[in-house]
mmCIF file of C-alpha atoms and ligand atoms in Angstrom:
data_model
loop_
_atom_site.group_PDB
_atom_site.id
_atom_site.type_symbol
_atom_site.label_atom_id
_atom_site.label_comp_id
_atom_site.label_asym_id
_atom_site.label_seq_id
_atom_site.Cartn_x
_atom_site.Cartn_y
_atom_site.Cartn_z
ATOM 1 C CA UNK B 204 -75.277 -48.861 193.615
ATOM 2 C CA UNK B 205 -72.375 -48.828 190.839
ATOM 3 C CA UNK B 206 -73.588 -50.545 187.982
ATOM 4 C CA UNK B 207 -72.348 -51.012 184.338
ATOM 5 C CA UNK B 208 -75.119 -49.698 182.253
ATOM 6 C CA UNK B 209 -76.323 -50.622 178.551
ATOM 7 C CA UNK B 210 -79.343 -48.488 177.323
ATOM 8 C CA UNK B 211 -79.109 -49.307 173.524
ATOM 9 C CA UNK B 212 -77.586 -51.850 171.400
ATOM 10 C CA UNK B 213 -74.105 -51.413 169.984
ATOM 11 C CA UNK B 214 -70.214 -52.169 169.747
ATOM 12 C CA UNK B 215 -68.965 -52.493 173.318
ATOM 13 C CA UNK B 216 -68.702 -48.682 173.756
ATOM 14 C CA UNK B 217 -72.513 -48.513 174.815
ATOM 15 C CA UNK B 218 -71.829 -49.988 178.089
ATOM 16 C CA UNK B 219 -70.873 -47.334 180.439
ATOM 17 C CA UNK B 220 -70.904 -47.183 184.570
ATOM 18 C CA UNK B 221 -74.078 -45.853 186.032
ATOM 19 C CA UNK B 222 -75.889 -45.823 189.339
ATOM 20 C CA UNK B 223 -79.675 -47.272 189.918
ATOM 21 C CA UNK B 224 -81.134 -48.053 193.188
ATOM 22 C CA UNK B 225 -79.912 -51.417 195.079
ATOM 23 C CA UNK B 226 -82.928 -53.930 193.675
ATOM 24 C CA UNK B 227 -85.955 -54.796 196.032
ATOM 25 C CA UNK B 228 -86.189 -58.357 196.693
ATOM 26 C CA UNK B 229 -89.094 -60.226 195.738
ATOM 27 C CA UNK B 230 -90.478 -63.430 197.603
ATOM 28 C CA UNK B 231 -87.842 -66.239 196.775
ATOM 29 C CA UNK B 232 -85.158 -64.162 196.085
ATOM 30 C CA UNK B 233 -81.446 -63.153 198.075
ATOM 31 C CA UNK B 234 -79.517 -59.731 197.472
ATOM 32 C CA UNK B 235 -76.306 -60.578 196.843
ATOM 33 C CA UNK B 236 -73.409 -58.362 197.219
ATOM 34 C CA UNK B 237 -71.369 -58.903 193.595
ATOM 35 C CA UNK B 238 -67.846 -59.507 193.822
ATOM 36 C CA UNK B 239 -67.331 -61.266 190.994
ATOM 37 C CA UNK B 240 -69.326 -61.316 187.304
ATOM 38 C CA UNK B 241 -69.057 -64.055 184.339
ATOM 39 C CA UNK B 242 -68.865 -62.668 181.266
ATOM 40 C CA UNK B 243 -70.462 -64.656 178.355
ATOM 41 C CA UNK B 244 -71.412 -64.633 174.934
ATOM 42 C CA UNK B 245 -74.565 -64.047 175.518
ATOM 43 C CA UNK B 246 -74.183 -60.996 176.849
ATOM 44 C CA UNK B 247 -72.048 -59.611 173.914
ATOM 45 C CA UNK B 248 -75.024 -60.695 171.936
ATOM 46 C CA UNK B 249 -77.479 -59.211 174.116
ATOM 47 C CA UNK B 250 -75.260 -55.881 173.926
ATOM 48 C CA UNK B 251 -75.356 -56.229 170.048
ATOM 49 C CA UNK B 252 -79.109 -56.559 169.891
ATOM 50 C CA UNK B 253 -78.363 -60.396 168.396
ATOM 51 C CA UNK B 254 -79.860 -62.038 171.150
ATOM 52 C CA UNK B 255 -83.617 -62.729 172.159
ATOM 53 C CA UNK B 256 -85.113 -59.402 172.752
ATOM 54 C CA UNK B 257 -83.712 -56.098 171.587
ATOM 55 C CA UNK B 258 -80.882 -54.782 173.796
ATOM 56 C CA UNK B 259 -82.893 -51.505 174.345
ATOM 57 C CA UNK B 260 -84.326 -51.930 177.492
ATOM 58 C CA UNK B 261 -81.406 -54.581 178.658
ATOM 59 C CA UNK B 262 -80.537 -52.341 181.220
ATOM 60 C CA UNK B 263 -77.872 -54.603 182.931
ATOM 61 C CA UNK B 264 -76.104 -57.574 181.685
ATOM 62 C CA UNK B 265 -74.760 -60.347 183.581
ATOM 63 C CA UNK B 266 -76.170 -63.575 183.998
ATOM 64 C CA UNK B 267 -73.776 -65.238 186.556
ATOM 65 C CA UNK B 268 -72.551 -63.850 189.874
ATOM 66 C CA UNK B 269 -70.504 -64.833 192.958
ATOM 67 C CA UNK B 270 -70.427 -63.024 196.176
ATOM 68 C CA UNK B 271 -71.489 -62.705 199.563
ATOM 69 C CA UNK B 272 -75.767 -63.071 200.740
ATOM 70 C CA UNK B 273 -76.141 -59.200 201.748
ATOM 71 C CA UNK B 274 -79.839 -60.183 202.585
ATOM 72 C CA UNK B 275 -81.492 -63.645 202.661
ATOM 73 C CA UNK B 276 -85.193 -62.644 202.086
ATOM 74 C CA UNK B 277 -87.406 -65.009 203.369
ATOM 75 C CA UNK B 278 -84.530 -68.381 202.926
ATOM 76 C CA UNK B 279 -84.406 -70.283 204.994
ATOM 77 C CA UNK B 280 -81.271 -71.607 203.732
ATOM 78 C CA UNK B 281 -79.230 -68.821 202.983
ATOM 79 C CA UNK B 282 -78.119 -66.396 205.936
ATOM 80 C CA UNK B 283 -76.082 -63.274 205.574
ATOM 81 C CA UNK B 284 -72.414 -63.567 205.090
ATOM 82 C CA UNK B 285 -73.011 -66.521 203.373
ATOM 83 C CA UNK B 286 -70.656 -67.132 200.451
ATOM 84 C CA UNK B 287 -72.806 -67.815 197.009
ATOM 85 C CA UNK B 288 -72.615 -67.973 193.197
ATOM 86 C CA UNK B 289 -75.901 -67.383 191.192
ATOM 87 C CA UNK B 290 -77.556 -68.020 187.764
ATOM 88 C CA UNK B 291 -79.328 -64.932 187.280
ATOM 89 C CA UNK B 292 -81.946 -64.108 184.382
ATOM 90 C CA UNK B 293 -79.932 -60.691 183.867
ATOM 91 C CA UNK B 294 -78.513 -57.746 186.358
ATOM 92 C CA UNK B 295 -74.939 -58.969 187.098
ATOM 93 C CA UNK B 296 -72.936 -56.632 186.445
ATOM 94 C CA UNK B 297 -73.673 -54.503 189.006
ATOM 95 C CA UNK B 298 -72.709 -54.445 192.675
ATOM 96 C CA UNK B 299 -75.628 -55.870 194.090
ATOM 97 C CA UNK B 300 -78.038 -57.971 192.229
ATOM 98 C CA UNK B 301 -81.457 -60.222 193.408
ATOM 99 C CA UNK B 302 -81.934 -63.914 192.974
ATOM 100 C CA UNK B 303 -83.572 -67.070 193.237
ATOM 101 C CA UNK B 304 -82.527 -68.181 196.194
ATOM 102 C CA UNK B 305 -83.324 -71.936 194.507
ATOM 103 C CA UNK B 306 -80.615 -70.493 191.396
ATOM 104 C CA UNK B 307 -77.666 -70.546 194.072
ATOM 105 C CA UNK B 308 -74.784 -72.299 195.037
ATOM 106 C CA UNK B 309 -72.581 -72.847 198.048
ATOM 107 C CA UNK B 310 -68.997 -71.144 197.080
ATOM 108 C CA UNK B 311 -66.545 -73.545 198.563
ATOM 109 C CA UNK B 312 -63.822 -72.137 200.921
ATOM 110 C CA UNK B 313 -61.093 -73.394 198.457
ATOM 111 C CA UNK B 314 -62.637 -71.479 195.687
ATOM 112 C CA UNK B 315 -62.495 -68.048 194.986
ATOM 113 C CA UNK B 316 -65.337 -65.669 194.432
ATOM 114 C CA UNK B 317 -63.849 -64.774 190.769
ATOM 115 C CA UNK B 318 -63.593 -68.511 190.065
ATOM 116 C CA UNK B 319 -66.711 -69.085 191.479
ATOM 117 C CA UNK B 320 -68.345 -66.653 189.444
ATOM 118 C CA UNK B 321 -67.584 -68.503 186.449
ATOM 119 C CA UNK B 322 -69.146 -71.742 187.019
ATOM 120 C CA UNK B 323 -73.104 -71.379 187.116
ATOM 121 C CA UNK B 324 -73.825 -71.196 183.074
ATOM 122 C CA UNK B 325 -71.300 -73.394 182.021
ATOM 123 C CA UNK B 326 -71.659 -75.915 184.822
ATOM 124 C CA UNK B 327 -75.388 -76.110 184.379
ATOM 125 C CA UNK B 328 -75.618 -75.601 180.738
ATOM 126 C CA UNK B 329 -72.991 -78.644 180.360
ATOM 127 C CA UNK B 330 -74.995 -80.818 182.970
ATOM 128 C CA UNK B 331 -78.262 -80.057 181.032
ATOM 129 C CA UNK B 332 -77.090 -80.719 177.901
ATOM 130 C CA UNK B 333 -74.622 -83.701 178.035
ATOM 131 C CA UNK B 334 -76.259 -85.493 180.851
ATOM 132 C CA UNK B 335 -79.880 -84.942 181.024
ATOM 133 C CA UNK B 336 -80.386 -84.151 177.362
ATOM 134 C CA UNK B 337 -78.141 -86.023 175.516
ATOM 135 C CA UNK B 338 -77.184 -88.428 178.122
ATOM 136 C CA UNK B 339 -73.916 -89.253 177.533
ATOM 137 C CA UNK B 340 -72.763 -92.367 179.346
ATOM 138 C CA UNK B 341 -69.440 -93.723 180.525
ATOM 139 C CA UNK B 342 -66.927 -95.494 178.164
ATOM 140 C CA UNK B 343 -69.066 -93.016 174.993
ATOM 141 C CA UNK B 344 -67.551 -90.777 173.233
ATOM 142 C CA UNK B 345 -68.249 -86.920 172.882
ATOM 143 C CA UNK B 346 -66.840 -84.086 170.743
ATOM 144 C CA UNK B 347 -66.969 -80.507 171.730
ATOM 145 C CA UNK B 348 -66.770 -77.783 169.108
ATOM 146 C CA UNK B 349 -64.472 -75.137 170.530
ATOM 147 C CA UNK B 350 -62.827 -76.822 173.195
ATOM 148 C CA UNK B 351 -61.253 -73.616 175.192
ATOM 149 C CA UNK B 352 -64.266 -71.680 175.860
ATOM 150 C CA UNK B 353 -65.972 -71.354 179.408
ATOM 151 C CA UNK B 354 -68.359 -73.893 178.050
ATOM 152 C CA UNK B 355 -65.871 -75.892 176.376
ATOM 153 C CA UNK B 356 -63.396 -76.867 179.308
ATOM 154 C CA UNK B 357 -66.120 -77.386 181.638
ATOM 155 C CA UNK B 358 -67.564 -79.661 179.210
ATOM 156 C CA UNK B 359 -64.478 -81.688 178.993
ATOM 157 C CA UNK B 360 -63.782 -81.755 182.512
ATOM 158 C CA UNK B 361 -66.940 -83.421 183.288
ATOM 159 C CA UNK B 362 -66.481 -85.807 180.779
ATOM 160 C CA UNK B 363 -63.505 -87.004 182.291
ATOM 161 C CA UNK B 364 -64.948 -87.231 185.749
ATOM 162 C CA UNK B 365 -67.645 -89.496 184.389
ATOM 163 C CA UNK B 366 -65.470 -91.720 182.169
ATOM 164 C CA UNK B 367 -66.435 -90.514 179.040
ATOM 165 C CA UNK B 368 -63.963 -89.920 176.391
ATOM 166 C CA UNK B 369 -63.747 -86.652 174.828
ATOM 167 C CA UNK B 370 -62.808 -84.900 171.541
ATOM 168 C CA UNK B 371 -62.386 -81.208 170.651
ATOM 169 C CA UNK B 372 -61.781 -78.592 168.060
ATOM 170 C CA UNK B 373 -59.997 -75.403 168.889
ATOM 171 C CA UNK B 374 -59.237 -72.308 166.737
ATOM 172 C CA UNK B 375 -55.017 -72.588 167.559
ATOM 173 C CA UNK B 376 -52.688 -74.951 168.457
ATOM 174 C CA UNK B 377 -51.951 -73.791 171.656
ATOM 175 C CA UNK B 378 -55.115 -74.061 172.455
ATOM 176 C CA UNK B 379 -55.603 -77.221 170.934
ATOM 177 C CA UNK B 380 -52.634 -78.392 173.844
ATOM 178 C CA UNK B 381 -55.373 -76.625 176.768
ATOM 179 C CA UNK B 382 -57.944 -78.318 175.785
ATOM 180 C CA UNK B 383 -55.911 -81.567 175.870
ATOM 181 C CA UNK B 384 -54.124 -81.154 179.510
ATOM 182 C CA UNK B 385 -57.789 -80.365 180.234
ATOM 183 C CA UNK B 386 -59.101 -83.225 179.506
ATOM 184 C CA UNK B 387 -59.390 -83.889 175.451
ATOM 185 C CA UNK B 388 -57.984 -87.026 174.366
ATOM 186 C CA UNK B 389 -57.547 -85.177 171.222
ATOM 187 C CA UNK B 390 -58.016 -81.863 169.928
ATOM 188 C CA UNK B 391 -57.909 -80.481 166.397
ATOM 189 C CA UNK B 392 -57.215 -76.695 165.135
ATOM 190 C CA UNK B 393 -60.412 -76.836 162.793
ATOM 191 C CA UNK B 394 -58.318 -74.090 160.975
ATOM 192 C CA UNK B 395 -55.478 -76.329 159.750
ATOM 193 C CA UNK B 396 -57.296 -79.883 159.647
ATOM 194 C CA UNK B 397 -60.393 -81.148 159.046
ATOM 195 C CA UNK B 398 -61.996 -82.651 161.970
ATOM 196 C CA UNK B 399 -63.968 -84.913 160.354
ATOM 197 C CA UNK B 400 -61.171 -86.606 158.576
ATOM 198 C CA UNK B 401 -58.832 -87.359 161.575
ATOM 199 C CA UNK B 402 -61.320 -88.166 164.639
ATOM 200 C CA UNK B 403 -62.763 -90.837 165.175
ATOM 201 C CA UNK B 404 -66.798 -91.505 164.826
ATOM 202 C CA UNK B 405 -68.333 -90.690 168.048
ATOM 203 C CA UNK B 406 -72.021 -90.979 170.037
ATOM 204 C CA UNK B 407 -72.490 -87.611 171.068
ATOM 205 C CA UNK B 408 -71.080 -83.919 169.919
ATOM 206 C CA UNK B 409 -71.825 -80.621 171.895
ATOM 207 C CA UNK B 410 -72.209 -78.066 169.300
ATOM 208 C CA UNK B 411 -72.835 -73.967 169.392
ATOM 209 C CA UNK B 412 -71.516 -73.689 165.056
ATOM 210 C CA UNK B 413 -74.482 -75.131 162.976
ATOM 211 C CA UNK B 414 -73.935 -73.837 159.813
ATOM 212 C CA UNK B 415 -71.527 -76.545 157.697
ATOM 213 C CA UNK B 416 -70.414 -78.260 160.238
ATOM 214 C CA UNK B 417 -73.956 -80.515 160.578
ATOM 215 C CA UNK B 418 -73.511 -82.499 157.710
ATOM 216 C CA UNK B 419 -70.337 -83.483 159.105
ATOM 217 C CA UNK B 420 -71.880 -83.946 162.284
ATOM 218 C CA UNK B 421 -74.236 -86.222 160.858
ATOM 219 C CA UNK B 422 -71.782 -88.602 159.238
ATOM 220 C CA UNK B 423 -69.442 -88.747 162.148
ATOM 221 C CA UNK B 424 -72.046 -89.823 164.641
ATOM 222 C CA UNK B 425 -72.421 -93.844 165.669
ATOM 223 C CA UNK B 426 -75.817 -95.239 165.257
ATOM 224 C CA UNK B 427 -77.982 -94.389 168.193
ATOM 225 C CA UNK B 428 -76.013 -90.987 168.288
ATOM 226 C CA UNK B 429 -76.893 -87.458 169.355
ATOM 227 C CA UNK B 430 -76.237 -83.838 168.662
ATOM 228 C CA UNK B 431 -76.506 -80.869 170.742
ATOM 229 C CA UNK B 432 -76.781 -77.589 169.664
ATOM 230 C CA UNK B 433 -76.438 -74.494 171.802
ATOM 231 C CA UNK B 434 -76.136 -71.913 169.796
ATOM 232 C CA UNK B 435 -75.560 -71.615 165.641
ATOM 233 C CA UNK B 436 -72.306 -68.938 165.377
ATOM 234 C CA UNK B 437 -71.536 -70.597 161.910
ATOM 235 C CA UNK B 438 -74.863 -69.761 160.859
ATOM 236 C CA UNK B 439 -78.292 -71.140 162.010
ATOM 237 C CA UNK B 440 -79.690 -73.004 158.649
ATOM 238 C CA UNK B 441 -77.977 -76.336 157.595
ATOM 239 C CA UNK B 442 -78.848 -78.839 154.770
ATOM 240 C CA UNK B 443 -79.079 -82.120 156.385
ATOM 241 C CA UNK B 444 -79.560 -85.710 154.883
ATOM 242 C CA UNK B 445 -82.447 -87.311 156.404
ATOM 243 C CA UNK B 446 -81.623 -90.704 155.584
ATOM 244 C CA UNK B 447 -78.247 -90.537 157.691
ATOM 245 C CA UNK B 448 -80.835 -90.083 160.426
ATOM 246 C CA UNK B 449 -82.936 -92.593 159.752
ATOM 247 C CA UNK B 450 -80.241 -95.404 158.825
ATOM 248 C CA UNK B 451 -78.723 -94.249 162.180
ATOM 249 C CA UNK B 452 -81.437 -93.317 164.321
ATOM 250 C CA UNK B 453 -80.044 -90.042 165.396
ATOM 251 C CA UNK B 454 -81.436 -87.748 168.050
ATOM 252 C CA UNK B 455 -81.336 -83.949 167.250
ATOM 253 C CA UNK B 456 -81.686 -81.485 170.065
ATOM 254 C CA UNK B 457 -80.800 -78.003 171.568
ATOM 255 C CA UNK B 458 -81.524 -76.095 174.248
ATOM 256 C CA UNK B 459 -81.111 -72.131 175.852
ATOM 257 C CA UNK B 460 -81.289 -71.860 179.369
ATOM 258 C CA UNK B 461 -81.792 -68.400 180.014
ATOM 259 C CA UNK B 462 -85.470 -68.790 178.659
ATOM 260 C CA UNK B 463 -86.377 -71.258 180.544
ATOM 261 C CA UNK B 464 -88.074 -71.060 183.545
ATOM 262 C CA UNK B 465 -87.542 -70.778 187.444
ATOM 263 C CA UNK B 466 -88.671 -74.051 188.653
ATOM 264 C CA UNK B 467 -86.388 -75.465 186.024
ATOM 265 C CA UNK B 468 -83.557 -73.831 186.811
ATOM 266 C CA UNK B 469 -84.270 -74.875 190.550
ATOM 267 C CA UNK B 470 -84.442 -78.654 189.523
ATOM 268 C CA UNK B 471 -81.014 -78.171 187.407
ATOM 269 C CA UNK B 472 -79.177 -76.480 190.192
ATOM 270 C CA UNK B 473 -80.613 -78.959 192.787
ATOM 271 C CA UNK B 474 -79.364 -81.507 190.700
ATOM 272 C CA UNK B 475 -75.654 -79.972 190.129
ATOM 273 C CA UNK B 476 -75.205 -79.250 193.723
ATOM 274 C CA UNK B 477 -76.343 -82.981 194.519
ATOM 275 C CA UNK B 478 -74.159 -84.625 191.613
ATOM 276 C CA UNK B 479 -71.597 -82.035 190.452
ATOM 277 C CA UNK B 480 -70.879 -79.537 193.135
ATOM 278 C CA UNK B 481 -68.630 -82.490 194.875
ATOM 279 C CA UNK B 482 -65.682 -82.118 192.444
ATOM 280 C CA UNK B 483 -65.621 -78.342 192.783
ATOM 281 C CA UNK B 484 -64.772 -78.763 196.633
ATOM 282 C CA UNK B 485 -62.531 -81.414 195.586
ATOM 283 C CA UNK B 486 -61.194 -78.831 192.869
ATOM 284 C CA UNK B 487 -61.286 -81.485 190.563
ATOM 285 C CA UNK B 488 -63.711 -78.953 188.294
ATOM 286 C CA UNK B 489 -62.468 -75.785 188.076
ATOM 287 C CA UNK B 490 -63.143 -72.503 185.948
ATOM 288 C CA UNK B 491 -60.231 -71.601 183.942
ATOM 289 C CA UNK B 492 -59.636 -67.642 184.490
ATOM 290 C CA UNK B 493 -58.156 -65.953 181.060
ATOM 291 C CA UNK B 494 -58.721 -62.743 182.559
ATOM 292 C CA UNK B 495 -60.903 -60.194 185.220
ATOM 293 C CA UNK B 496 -61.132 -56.503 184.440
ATOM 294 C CA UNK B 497 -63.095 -54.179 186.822
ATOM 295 C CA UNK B 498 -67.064 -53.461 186.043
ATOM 296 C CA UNK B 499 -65.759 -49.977 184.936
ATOM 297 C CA UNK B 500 -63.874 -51.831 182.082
ATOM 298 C CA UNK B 501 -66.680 -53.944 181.004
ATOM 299 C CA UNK B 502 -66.172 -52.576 177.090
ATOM 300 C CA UNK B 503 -62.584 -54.260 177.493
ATOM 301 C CA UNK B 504 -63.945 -57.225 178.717
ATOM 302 C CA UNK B 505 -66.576 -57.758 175.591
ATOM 303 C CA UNK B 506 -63.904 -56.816 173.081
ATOM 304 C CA UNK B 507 -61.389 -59.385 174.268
ATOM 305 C CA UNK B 508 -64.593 -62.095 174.085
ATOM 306 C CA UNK B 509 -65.487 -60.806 170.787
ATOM 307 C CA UNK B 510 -61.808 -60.797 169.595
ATOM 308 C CA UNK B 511 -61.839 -64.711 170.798
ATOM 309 C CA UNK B 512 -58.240 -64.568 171.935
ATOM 310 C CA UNK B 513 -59.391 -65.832 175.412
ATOM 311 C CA UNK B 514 -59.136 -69.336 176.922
ATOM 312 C CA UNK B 515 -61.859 -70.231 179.502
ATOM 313 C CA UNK B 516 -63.391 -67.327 181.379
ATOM 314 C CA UNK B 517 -63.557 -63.594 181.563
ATOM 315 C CA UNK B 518 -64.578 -62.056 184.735
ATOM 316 C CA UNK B 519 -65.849 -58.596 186.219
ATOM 317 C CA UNK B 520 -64.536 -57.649 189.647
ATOM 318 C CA UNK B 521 -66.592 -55.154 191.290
ATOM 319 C CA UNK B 522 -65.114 -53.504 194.394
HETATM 320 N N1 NAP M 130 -77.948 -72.544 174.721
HETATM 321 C C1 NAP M 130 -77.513 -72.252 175.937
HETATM 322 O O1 NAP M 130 -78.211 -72.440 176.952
HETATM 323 C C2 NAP M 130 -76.132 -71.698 176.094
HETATM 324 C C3 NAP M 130 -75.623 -71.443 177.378
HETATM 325 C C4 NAP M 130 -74.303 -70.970 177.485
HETATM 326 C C5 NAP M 130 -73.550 -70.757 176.332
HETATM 327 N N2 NAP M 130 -74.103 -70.988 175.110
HETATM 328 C C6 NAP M 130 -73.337 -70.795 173.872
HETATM 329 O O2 NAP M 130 -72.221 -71.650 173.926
HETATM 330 C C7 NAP M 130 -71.127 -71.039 173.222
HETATM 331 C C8 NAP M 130 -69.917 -70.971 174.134
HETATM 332 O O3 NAP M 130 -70.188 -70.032 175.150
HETATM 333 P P1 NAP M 130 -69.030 -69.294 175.933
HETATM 334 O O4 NAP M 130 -69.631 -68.270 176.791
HETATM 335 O O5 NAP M 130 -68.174 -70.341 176.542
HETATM 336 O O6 NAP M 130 -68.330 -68.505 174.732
HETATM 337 P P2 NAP M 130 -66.848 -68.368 174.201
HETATM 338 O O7 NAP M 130 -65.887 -68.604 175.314
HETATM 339 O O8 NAP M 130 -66.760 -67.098 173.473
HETATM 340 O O9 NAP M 130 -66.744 -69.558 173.167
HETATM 341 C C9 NAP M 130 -66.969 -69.499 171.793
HETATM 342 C C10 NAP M 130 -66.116 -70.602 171.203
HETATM 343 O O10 NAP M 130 -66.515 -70.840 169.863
HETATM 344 C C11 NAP M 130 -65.388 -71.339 169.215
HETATM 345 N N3 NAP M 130 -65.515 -71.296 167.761
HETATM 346 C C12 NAP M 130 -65.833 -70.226 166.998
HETATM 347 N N4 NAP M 130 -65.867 -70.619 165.689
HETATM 348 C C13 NAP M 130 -65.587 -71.954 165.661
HETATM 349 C C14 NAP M 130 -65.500 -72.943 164.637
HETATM 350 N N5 NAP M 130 -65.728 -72.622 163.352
HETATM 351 N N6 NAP M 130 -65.222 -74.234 164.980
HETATM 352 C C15 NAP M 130 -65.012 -74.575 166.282
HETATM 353 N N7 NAP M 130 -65.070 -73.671 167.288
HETATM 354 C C16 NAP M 130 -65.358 -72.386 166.986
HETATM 355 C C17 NAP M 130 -64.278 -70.493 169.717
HETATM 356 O O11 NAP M 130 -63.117 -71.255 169.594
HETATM 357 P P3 NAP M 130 -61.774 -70.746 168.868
HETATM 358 O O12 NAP M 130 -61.386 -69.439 169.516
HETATM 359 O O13 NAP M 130 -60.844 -71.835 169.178
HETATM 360 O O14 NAP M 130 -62.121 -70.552 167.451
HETATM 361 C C18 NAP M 130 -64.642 -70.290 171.197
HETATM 362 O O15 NAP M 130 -63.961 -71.228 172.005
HETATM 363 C C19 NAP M 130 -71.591 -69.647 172.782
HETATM 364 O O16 NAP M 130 -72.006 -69.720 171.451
HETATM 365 C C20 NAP M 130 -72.778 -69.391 173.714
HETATM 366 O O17 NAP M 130 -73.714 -68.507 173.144
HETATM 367 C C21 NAP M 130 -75.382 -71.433 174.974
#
């Protein structure tokens, strides 16, 4: 099978198209036939050697897919033809990768297999992380640091579903205006104003910058409030005042999902199908698609997420 290869860390030139034998399926798992791969951050970071374990040895990225259930394994839910999206540990960008059969989900007829292929991180890292984590309640308030990316816009379309009023930060205005037809009651370029100053205090904020921005955090969250943090691309060490805590009874957290492992990711995708899965038939949650390039223009594809122009998703095609 065609499959787009990284064998050492690097700039996006080190991925390059290779072939490798289709995968064998262990017990649990479906072979599905790719169509469709998310691209995400953490794969550029994986590529770069920033992420986890050195990217020597990462021989294919890729840790959402959306296709069609080549072979079911031993499910008894899934058959083959079956139209599915995955979370996958790694190995989507390729034209045929093995899951969990427990890590899938039902692709809706209205819903593409490109859209479709953007949905499993986001959806289930925003579930996890506003919801069971942080558990953010209707008539709150949330902010979301960098409103427009894949994370981002799902984040804030959830938040409307469930009644909960939302606040970003984008890098532009025009993105600023996306992220507020998508949901934000306000959003502010973080470039040209400061956030803290002209939003509101709020009781929960989704955050992947650390750095300075946790002070800020700190003083602009409502007693009883929470932070987030999913990743740290401001930097990863902050100076925080303890007694804002304490005089407020915050609750710092973070999570990464990849890490954890399959029974949880079971649970969390049992969960979404049950409680979120609804508004993507109803196409009330949608991924936004910035872009698709095909797996042999995966390099493309990294630079454009590295060069942060993009709003929403980029996806792989694989033919
Ligand atoms: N922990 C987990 O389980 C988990 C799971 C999935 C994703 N993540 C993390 O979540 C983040 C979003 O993921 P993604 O795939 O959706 O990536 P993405 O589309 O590349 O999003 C990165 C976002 O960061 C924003 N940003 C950068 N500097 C900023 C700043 N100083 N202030 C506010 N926003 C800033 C960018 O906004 P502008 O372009 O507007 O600046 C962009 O929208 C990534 O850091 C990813 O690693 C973590």
């Amino acid at each position: 099978m065609k499959i787009s290869l990284v064998t050492t860390s690097g700039g996006p030139e080190v991925l390059r198209i290779a072939e490798r034998p289709v995968p064998s399926l262990k017990p649990g798992q479906v072979l599905i036939r790719v169509h469709a791969a998310g691209v995400n951050r953490a794969d550029v970071m994986m590529r770069a050697g920033q992420y986890g374990p050195s990217a020597t040895g990462v021989e294919i990225l890729g840790l959402e897919v959306a296709g069609t259930i080549e072979d079911p394994g031993d499910s008894t839910r899934w058959k083959k033809g079956d139209r599915a999206c995955a979370l996958l540990p790694r190995g989507g960008y390729a034209e045929y990768a093995a899951a969990d059969g427990r890590h899938c989900l039902p692709v809706p007829e209205n819903v593409s297999l490109e859209e479709a292929a953007g949905l499993p991180e986001t959806v289930l890292t925003v579930w996890s992380n506003v919801f069971q984590r942080m558990h953010v309640r209707r008539g709150e308030t949330l902010l979301i640091q960098g409103g427009t990316s894949g994370i981002g816009l799902t984040a804030l379309q959830l938040a409307r579903e469930r009644g909960v009023r939302a606040f970003a930060t984008a890098g532009s205005d025009e993105k600023c205006r996306f992220a507020e037809a998508w949901g934000a009651e306000r959003c502010v370029n973080y470039k040209t104003e400061d956030f803290e100053e002209v939003l509101p205090p709020v009781d929960a904020i989704l955050d992947y910058i650390g750095g300075d921005y946790t002070a800020k955090h700190l003083r602009m969250l409502n007693p009883d409030g929470r932070i987030c943090w999913l990743a740290g691309l401001g930097g990863i060490k902050s100076t925080i005042n303890i007694m804002e805590i304490m005089r407020k009874r915050l609750v710092l957290t973070g999570s990464m999902l990849s890490p954890r492992d399959d029974d949880f990711k079971a649970a969390l995708t049992a969960e979404v199908e049950e409680q979120v899965w609804p508004l993507v038939s109803q196409g009330r949650l949608r991924a936004h698609i910035y872009r698709t390039f095909r797996l042999e223009d995966a390099a493309e594809a990294h630079r454009l997420m590295e060069s942060g122009g993009h709003i929403g998703k980029i996806i792989l095609t694989i033919k």
